[in-house]
Short mmCIF file of C-alpha atoms in Angstrom, two decimals:
data_model
loop_
_atom_site.label_atom_id
_atom_site.label_comp_id
_atom_site.label_asym_id
_atom_site.label_seq_id
_atom_site.Cartn_x
_atom_site.Cartn_y
_atom_site.Cartn_z
CA UNK H 1 -25.89 -26.78 30.24
CA UNK H 2 -27.21 -23.78 28.43
CA UNK H 3 -30.89 -24.75 28.59
CA UNK H 4 -33.51 -22.40 30.01
CA UNK H 5 -36.53 -23.69 31.95
CA UNK H 6 -38.84 -24.08 28.99
CA UNK H 7 -36.25 -26.17 27.17
CA UNK H 8 -35.23 -23.45 24.76
CA UNK H 9 -31.50 -23.50 24.43
CA UNK H 10 -29.74 -20.27 25.33
CA UNK H 11 -27.45 -19.33 22.50
CA UNK H 12 -23.82 -18.92 23.44
CA UNK H 13 -21.98 -17.82 20.36
CA UNK H 14 -18.27 -18.10 19.74
CA UNK H 15 -17.29 -15.48 17.19
CA UNK H 16 -14.06 -16.05 15.30
CA UNK H 17 -12.66 -13.11 13.34
CA UNK H 18 -9.57 -13.43 11.14
CA UNK H 19 -9.40 -10.02 9.50
CA UNK H 20 -8.22 -10.15 5.90
CA UNK H 21 -6.94 -13.72 5.61
CA UNK H 22 -5.81 -16.31 8.14
CA UNK H 23 -6.53 -19.82 6.87
CA UNK H 24 -4.71 -21.53 9.74
CA UNK H 25 -7.12 -20.02 12.24
CA UNK H 26 -10.23 -20.83 10.19
CA UNK H 27 -9.03 -24.43 9.79
CA UNK H 28 -8.28 -24.95 13.45
CA UNK H 29 -11.50 -23.27 14.58
CA UNK H 30 -13.38 -25.68 12.32
CA UNK H 31 -11.50 -28.78 13.46
CA UNK H 32 -13.35 -31.39 15.49
CA UNK H 33 -11.11 -31.13 18.56
CA UNK H 34 -11.75 -27.42 18.98
CA UNK H 35 -15.46 -27.65 18.21
CA UNK H 36 -15.89 -30.50 20.70
CA UNK H 37 -14.04 -28.53 23.36
CA UNK H 38 -16.17 -25.44 22.77
CA UNK H 39 -19.34 -27.55 22.95
CA UNK H 40 -18.09 -29.15 26.15
CA UNK H 41 -17.63 -25.72 27.66
CA UNK H 42 -21.22 -24.76 26.95
CA UNK H 43 -21.07 -22.87 23.70
CA UNK H 44 -23.79 -23.53 21.17
CA UNK H 45 -22.84 -21.65 18.03
CA UNK H 46 -19.66 -20.98 16.11
CA UNK H 47 -19.63 -18.05 13.70
CA UNK H 48 -16.50 -17.51 11.63
CA UNK H 49 -15.56 -14.32 9.79
CA UNK H 50 -13.09 -15.89 7.38
CA UNK H 51 -11.91 -13.07 5.11
CA UNK H 52 -10.62 -14.08 1.70
CA UNK H 53 -9.14 -17.35 2.86
CA UNK H 54 -9.45 -20.45 0.71
CA UNK H 55 -10.54 -22.90 3.38
CA UNK H 56 -14.31 -23.15 3.71
CA UNK H 57 -15.69 -24.42 7.02
CA UNK H 58 -18.51 -26.95 6.97
CA UNK H 59 -21.80 -25.31 7.91
CA UNK H 60 -23.91 -27.11 10.45
CA UNK H 61 -27.25 -26.50 12.13
CA UNK H 62 -26.07 -28.16 15.33
CA UNK H 63 -29.31 -30.15 15.61
CA UNK H 64 -27.37 -33.34 16.18
CA UNK H 65 -26.12 -32.21 19.57
CA UNK H 66 -23.05 -30.42 18.35
CA UNK H 67 -21.95 -26.89 17.65
CA UNK H 68 -23.91 -24.94 15.02
CA UNK H 69 -21.39 -23.60 12.52
CA UNK H 70 -21.75 -20.71 10.13
CA UNK H 71 -19.37 -18.36 8.36
CA UNK H 72 -19.09 -15.25 6.22
CA UNK H 73 -16.20 -13.50 4.49
CA UNK H 74 -16.38 -9.82 5.42
CA UNK H 75 -18.79 -7.37 6.91
CA UNK H 76 -18.56 -3.59 7.09
CA UNK H 77 -18.65 -3.74 10.86
CA UNK H 78 -18.19 -6.69 13.19
CA UNK H 79 -19.50 -4.70 16.17
CA UNK H 80 -22.88 -6.46 16.21
CA UNK H 81 -21.26 -9.89 16.01
CA UNK H 82 -18.92 -8.98 18.87
CA UNK H 83 -21.82 -7.72 20.93
CA UNK H 84 -23.80 -10.93 20.60
CA UNK H 85 -20.81 -13.21 21.24
CA UNK H 86 -20.05 -15.00 24.51
CA UNK H 87 -16.46 -15.66 23.47
CA UNK H 88 -14.36 -14.02 20.79
CA UNK H 89 -11.40 -15.67 19.08
CA UNK H 90 -9.54 -13.11 17.02
CA UNK H 91 -6.45 -12.54 14.88
CA UNK H 92 -4.11 -9.98 16.36
CA UNK H 93 -5.65 -6.87 14.85
CA UNK H 94 -5.65 -3.86 17.14
CA UNK H 95 -9.10 -2.88 15.82
CA UNK H 96 -10.78 -6.20 16.68
CA UNK H 97 -8.86 -6.60 19.93
CA UNK H 98 -9.75 -3.23 21.40
CA UNK H 99 -13.33 -3.27 20.10
CA UNK H 100 -13.75 -6.63 21.87
CA UNK H 101 -12.04 -5.54 25.09
CA UNK H 102 -14.08 -2.34 25.23
CA UNK H 103 -17.26 -4.44 25.00
CA UNK H 104 -15.99 -6.48 27.94
CA UNK H 105 -16.09 -9.77 26.01
CA UNK H 106 -13.72 -12.64 26.82
CA UNK H 107 -11.06 -12.83 24.14
CA UNK H 108 -8.52 -15.33 22.85
CA UNK H 109 -6.11 -13.84 20.31
CA UNK H 110 -4.36 -16.15 17.91
CA UNK H 111 -0.99 -15.09 16.51
CA UNK H 112 -0.38 -15.73 12.82
CA UNK H 113 3.04 -17.32 12.62
CA UNK H 114 3.16 -17.02 8.85
CA UNK H 115 3.40 -13.24 8.87
CA UNK H 116 6.88 -11.97 8.09
CA UNK H 117 7.15 -9.18 10.58
CA UNK H 118 5.54 -10.57 13.69
CA UNK H 119 5.33 -7.41 15.73
CA UNK H 120 1.72 -8.38 16.34
CA UNK H 121 2.79 -10.91 18.94
CA UNK H 122 4.20 -8.03 21.05
CA UNK H 123 0.71 -6.61 21.56
CA UNK H 124 -0.86 -10.03 22.17
CA UNK H 125 1.82 -10.97 24.71
CA UNK H 126 1.65 -7.64 26.53
CA UNK H 127 -2.14 -7.78 26.90
CA UNK H 128 -1.94 -11.47 27.92
CA UNK H 129 0.66 -10.58 30.59
CA UNK H 130 -1.73 -7.97 31.90
CA UNK H 131 -4.39 -10.73 31.92
CA UNK H 132 -6.80 -8.91 29.62
CA UNK H 133 -7.00 -11.84 27.19
CA UNK H 134 -5.56 -15.25 26.36
CA UNK H 135 -2.89 -15.52 23.73
CA UNK H 136 -2.51 -18.60 21.58
CA UNK H 137 -1.13 -20.03 18.33
CA UNK H 138 -3.25 -22.03 15.89
CA UNK H 139 -1.70 -25.30 17.10
CA UNK H 140 -2.32 -24.52 20.77
CA UNK H 141 -5.84 -23.10 20.47
CA UNK H 142 -7.42 -26.35 21.63
CA UNK H 143 -5.35 -26.39 24.86
CA UNK H 144 -6.06 -22.73 25.50
CA UNK H 145 -9.80 -23.29 25.25
CA UNK H 146 -9.61 -26.38 27.46
CA UNK H 147 -7.65 -24.66 30.19
CA UNK H 148 -8.98 -21.10 30.11
CA UNK H 149 -10.59 -19.57 33.18
CA UNK H 150 -12.56 -16.61 31.91
CA UNK H 151 -13.23 -15.37 35.44
CA UNK H 152 -9.53 -14.75 35.89
CA UNK H 153 -9.43 -12.21 33.07
CA UNK H 154 -8.95 -8.61 34.17
CA UNK H 155 -11.43 -6.15 32.65
CA UNK H 156 -9.79 -3.67 30.30
CA UNK H 157 -10.21 0.00 31.07
CA UNK H 158 -10.74 1.80 27.74
CA UNK H 159 -8.07 4.30 26.85
CA UNK H 160 -8.51 7.99 26.29
CA UNK H 161 -7.13 10.08 23.47
CA UNK H 162 -7.79 13.40 25.23
CA UNK H 163 -4.24 13.76 26.64
CA UNK H 164 -2.88 13.68 23.09
CA UNK H 165 -5.42 16.25 21.94
CA UNK H 166 -4.39 18.53 24.83
CA UNK H 167 -0.72 18.23 23.96
CA UNK H 168 -1.38 18.90 20.28
CA UNK H 169 -3.50 21.95 21.04
CA UNK H 170 -0.95 23.30 23.48
CA UNK H 171 1.84 22.85 20.95
CA UNK H 172 -0.14 24.72 18.30
CA UNK H 173 -0.63 27.65 20.64
CA UNK H 174 -4.33 27.25 21.33
CA UNK H 175 -5.45 28.41 24.78
CA UNK H 176 -6.21 25.73 27.39
CA UNK H 177 -9.88 24.82 27.66
CA UNK H 178 -11.37 26.14 30.87
CA UNK X 1 33.55 48.86 -26.56
CA UNK X 2 31.25 45.95 -27.25
CA UNK X 3 34.20 43.66 -27.54
CA UNK X 4 35.26 44.76 -24.05
CA UNK X 5 31.78 44.20 -22.67
CA UNK X 6 31.54 40.72 -24.10
CA UNK X 7 35.01 39.91 -22.76
CA UNK X 8 33.90 41.16 -19.34
CA UNK X 9 30.85 38.92 -19.29
CA UNK X 10 32.56 35.82 -20.61
CA UNK X 11 35.25 36.13 -17.94
CA UNK X 12 32.94 36.75 -15.00
CA UNK X 13 29.86 34.66 -15.83
CA UNK X 14 31.32 31.42 -14.47
CA UNK X 15 32.16 33.35 -11.29
CA UNK X 16 28.67 34.79 -11.25
CA UNK X 17 27.15 31.35 -11.63
CA UNK X 18 29.35 29.93 -8.88
CA UNK X 19 28.55 32.84 -6.58
CA UNK X 20 24.83 32.43 -7.16
CA UNK X 21 25.10 28.69 -6.58
CA UNK X 22 27.01 29.10 -3.33
CA UNK X 23 24.58 31.76 -2.14
CA UNK X 24 21.67 29.47 -2.97
CA UNK X 25 23.21 26.53 -1.11
CA UNK X 26 23.98 28.75 1.86
CA UNK X 27 20.43 30.02 2.04
CA UNK X 28 19.05 26.50 1.86
CA UNK X 29 21.48 25.34 4.54
CA UNK X 30 20.58 28.21 6.84
CA UNK X 31 16.85 27.52 6.31
CA UNK X 32 17.46 23.82 6.91
CA UNK X 33 19.24 24.47 10.20
CA UNK X 34 16.52 26.91 11.20
CA UNK X 35 13.79 24.32 10.54
CA UNK X 36 15.72 21.69 12.54
CA UNK X 37 16.08 24.20 15.36
CA UNK X 38 12.37 25.11 15.32
CA UNK X 39 11.13 21.49 15.02
CA UNK X 40 9.55 20.44 18.28
CA UNK X 41 9.32 23.97 19.63
CA UNK X 42 5.72 25.00 20.35
CA UNK X 43 4.20 27.63 18.11
CA UNK X 44 3.24 31.11 19.25
CA UNK X 45 -0.09 31.58 21.01
CA UNK X 46 -3.13 31.93 18.81
CA UNK X 47 -6.81 32.70 19.29
CA UNK X 48 -9.17 29.75 19.75
CA UNK X 49 -11.13 30.69 16.63
CA UNK X 50 -8.23 30.20 14.25
CA UNK X 51 -8.39 27.25 11.87
CA UNK X 52 -5.56 25.03 10.66
CA UNK X 53 -5.75 22.98 7.46
CA UNK X 54 -5.06 19.41 8.49
CA UNK X 55 -3.69 16.44 6.61
CA UNK X 56 -4.71 13.08 8.06
CA UNK X 57 -2.82 10.03 6.84
CA UNK X 58 -4.84 6.82 7.02
CA UNK X 59 -3.61 3.23 6.84
CA UNK X 60 -4.92 -0.30 6.54
CA UNK X 61 -5.36 -2.49 9.56
CA UNK X 62 -5.89 -0.71 12.84
CA UNK X 63 -4.29 2.56 11.72
CA UNK X 64 -7.49 4.20 10.50
CA UNK X 65 -9.47 3.04 13.53
CA UNK X 66 -6.81 4.53 15.81
CA UNK X 67 -6.73 7.77 13.83
CA UNK X 68 -10.50 8.19 13.99
CA UNK X 69 -10.31 7.52 17.72
CA UNK X 70 -7.98 10.54 17.96
CA UNK X 71 -10.06 12.72 15.65
CA UNK X 72 -13.07 12.20 17.91
CA UNK X 73 -11.39 14.31 20.62
CA UNK X 74 -9.94 17.01 18.38
CA UNK X 75 -11.96 20.18 17.87
CA UNK X 76 -13.45 19.93 14.39
CA UNK X 77 -13.82 23.66 14.02
CA UNK X 78 -10.10 24.16 14.66
CA UNK X 79 -8.67 21.39 12.52
CA UNK X 80 -10.34 22.28 9.27
CA UNK X 81 -10.38 21.87 6.32
CA UNK X 82 -9.45 18.18 6.72
CA UNK X 83 -7.69 16.25 3.99
CA UNK X 84 -7.67 12.47 4.27
CA UNK X 85 -5.08 10.50 2.33
CA UNK X 86 -5.03 6.72 2.08
CA UNK X 87 -3.03 4.32 -0.07
CA UNK X 88 -4.53 3.47 -3.46
CA UNK X 89 -4.85 -0.22 -2.55
CA UNK X 90 -6.58 0.49 0.75
CA UNK X 91 -10.33 0.36 0.14
CA UNK X 92 -11.71 0.53 3.64
CA UNK X 93 -9.89 3.53 5.11
CA UNK X 94 -11.41 6.32 3.02
CA UNK X 95 -14.80 4.69 3.44
CA UNK X 96 -14.38 4.76 7.23
CA UNK X 97 -13.25 8.38 7.04
CA UNK X 98 -16.27 9.35 4.97
CA UNK X 99 -18.53 7.60 7.47
CA UNK X 100 -16.84 9.53 10.26
CA UNK X 101 -17.33 12.89 8.53
CA UNK X 102 -20.95 11.98 7.72
CA UNK X 103 -21.57 11.15 11.36
CA UNK X 104 -20.26 14.62 12.24
CA UNK X 105 -22.73 16.18 9.83
CA UNK X 106 -25.53 14.00 11.23
CA UNK X 107 -24.76 15.10 14.77
CA UNK X 108 -25.17 18.72 13.78
CA UNK X 109 -21.59 19.89 13.38
CA UNK X 110 -21.61 22.89 11.04
CA UNK X 111 -19.22 23.99 8.37
CA UNK X 112 -17.67 20.62 7.69
CA UNK X 113 -14.94 20.64 5.09
CA UNK X 114 -13.29 17.34 4.21
CA UNK X 115 -11.60 15.91 1.13
CA UNK X 116 -10.58 12.33 0.46
CA UNK X 117 -7.61 11.35 -1.70
CA UNK X 118 -5.64 8.29 -2.63
CA UNK X 119 -1.88 8.05 -3.02
CA UNK X 120 0.40 5.46 -4.60
CA UNK X 121 1.81 3.21 -1.90
CA UNK X 122 5.49 3.43 -0.90
CA UNK X 123 5.55 -0.22 0.13
CA UNK X 124 3.02 -3.04 0.25
CA UNK X 125 2.91 -5.21 3.36
CA UNK X 126 5.56 -7.89 2.84
CA UNK X 127 7.17 -6.17 -0.16
CA UNK X 128 10.95 -6.56 -0.33
CA UNK X 129 12.86 -3.56 0.90
CA UNK X 130 14.86 -3.48 -2.34
CA UNK X 131 11.91 -2.96 -4.71
CA UNK X 132 10.44 -0.62 -2.13
CA UNK X 133 13.09 1.97 -3.04
CA UNK X 134 11.58 2.48 -6.53
CA UNK X 135 7.96 2.39 -5.38
CA UNK X 136 8.81 4.90 -2.67
CA UNK X 137 10.22 7.29 -5.30
CA UNK X 138 7.03 7.03 -7.36
CA UNK X 139 4.96 7.52 -4.23
CA UNK X 140 7.08 10.55 -3.36
CA UNK X 141 6.40 12.20 -6.72
CA UNK X 142 2.69 11.61 -6.25
CA UNK X 143 2.92 12.87 -2.67
CA UNK X 144 4.59 16.06 -3.92
CA UNK X 145 1.73 16.65 -6.32
CA UNK X 146 -0.87 16.18 -3.56
CA UNK X 147 1.04 18.25 -1.01
CA UNK X 148 1.38 21.18 -3.41
CA UNK X 149 -2.40 21.16 -3.71
CA UNK X 150 -3.09 20.77 0.02
CA UNK X 151 -0.21 22.63 1.76
CA UNK X 152 -1.41 21.60 5.21
CA UNK X 153 -0.58 23.42 8.43
CA UNK X 154 -1.00 20.29 10.54
CA UNK X 155 -0.04 16.71 9.64
CA UNK X 156 -1.43 13.80 11.68
CA UNK X 157 -0.06 10.32 11.10
CA UNK X 158 0.20 7.08 13.00
CA UNK X 159 2.36 4.62 11.16
CA UNK X 160 1.52 3.54 7.64
CA UNK X 161 4.41 3.85 5.17
CA UNK X 162 2.35 6.31 3.14
CA UNK X 163 3.13 8.97 5.73
CA UNK X 164 6.89 9.03 5.09
CA UNK X 165 6.92 10.76 1.69
CA UNK X 166 4.23 13.16 2.92
CA UNK X 167 6.15 14.08 6.07
CA UNK X 168 9.44 14.48 4.23
CA UNK X 169 7.76 16.80 1.74
CA UNK X 170 6.12 18.74 4.58
CA UNK X 171 9.60 19.18 6.03
CA UNK X 172 10.97 20.36 2.68
CA UNK X 173 8.11 22.83 2.37
CA UNK X 174 9.22 24.27 5.72
CA UNK X 175 12.81 24.61 4.51
CA UNK X 176 11.88 26.16 1.19
CA UNK X 177 9.25 28.41 2.76
CA UNK X 178 6.21 27.08 0.90
CA UNK X 179 4.29 26.28 4.08
CA UNK X 180 5.13 25.92 7.75
CA UNK X 181 3.49 22.82 9.26
CA UNK X 182 3.43 20.98 12.58
CA UNK X 183 3.86 17.25 12.24
CA UNK X 184 2.38 14.95 14.89
CA UNK X 185 3.12 11.23 14.92
CA UNK X 186 1.29 8.76 17.18
CA UNK X 187 2.92 5.33 17.15
CA UNK X 188 0.38 2.56 16.85
CA UNK X 189 -0.94 0.85 19.98
CA UNK X 190 0.29 -2.40 18.42
CA UNK X 191 3.88 -1.22 18.86
CA UNK X 192 4.88 -2.17 22.41
CA UNK X 193 8.63 -2.80 22.39
CA UNK X 194 9.83 -1.69 18.96
CA UNK X 195 8.93 1.26 16.77
CA UNK X 196 7.56 0.74 13.29
CA UNK X 197 9.84 1.64 10.37
CA UNK X 198 7.89 4.88 9.79
CA UNK X 199 8.15 5.73 13.47
CA UNK X 200 11.86 5.00 13.55
CA UNK X 201 12.52 7.20 10.52
CA UNK X 202 10.49 10.13 11.78
CA UNK X 203 12.02 9.83 15.26
CA UNK X 204 15.65 9.53 14.15
CA UNK X 205 15.42 12.20 11.44
CA UNK X 206 13.64 14.46 13.93
CA UNK X 207 11.02 15.36 11.37
CA UNK X 208 8.02 15.02 13.69
CA UNK X 209 7.40 17.98 15.99
CA UNK X 210 5.78 15.73 18.58
CA UNK X 211 6.16 11.96 18.74
CA UNK X 212 3.69 10.00 20.88
CA UNK X 213 4.02 6.38 22.10
CA UNK X 214 1.38 4.33 23.88
CA UNK X 215 3.51 1.93 25.91
CA UNK X 216 6.09 2.79 28.60
CA UNK X 217 8.68 0.41 27.15
CA UNK X 218 8.95 2.62 24.06
CA UNK X 219 9.26 5.79 26.07
CA UNK X 220 12.22 4.29 27.94
CA UNK X 221 13.90 3.40 24.65
CA UNK X 222 13.06 6.64 22.87
CA UNK X 223 13.24 9.40 25.46
CA UNK X 224 12.22 12.23 23.13
CA UNK X 225 8.82 10.55 22.71
CA UNK X 226 5.79 11.54 24.80
CA UNK X 227 4.21 8.57 26.62
CA UNK X 228 0.45 9.04 26.48
CA UNK X 229 -0.80 5.57 27.48
CA UNK X 230 -3.17 3.45 25.42
CA UNK X 231 -5.50 5.60 23.37
CA UNK X 232 -8.03 2.85 22.62
#
């Protein structure tokens, strides 16, 4: 389970990103149930981008046969963390979601039920219906991880802004590109 | 003689004032109806070398990322000079915009002209709609100041509340004849079934010349919108 021939463990990182602040997600990602489930499914490391939340996860080296846990507050770009992740668990931010999907990484989005205007759940539900990701709430994250089948996810075809550019140029009276 | 003249003026100056007032209102009304009529109608053909000063409204969350995604496919030599406006409390957006413009310079694009400005916010995320009325008025005054300086020919926005005062002022500039502009609104990819408040206002008031939505559900609900699919 995650060990190469020479006994060196292959790192399989779960990257959790909460955006600005989402304590409920940081807490549940750090809870024993979720960590055990992730370990059971072959992940080795848990890295949490926690924003300016007040809950601090407990760091761990994972030497004792459990998940290695680390966290940071913000970074100017999470692209590198997304790239090196085997699983991404994200708040419903269109930036993180589409960056992750474009990299072809498996994604679980967690809806923040404390937000007043929960239009975010529309995007999460729509993409989940189209099987591009799994959608969850903090309280159901454990079940989602336990039951997910990442092979059943449909790869997301990146979008293209060129049609809009064409329409804008045409409206403004610019000639069509040949 | 003088007595007659002064009598003449004192009798007719209220009439004169009223006549001027009515004429003024009529002109404004006619201009207003003309702008409404012209909104959404494509402009006359122009040569590919012409440039259009462009106002780009940025917003926290995914708004700026989506806007930069659009800017990547727009011709930089056409949409120039570029003016980026972000809310005063939004630290990341102008930084991302600067990085974008720097990357253009690094990749050899010549003649780059970009300015970065902050504006007072109409409404913070979660702010009550009641107090938002006052903050929107303050933001509008600030927006007026910035718009007088910029007078853009193209306005690009995709949802943050900051765009409303700017678009309304752009519309007023069209009515009053200060500057004709084309206003393009792209509703955020995060809006699948319902429009954002900014989107709803610009759609209903018919201020945007072209209104783009990224999900078919919205196009069914708002038929005047152009469905362009997901842009990200």
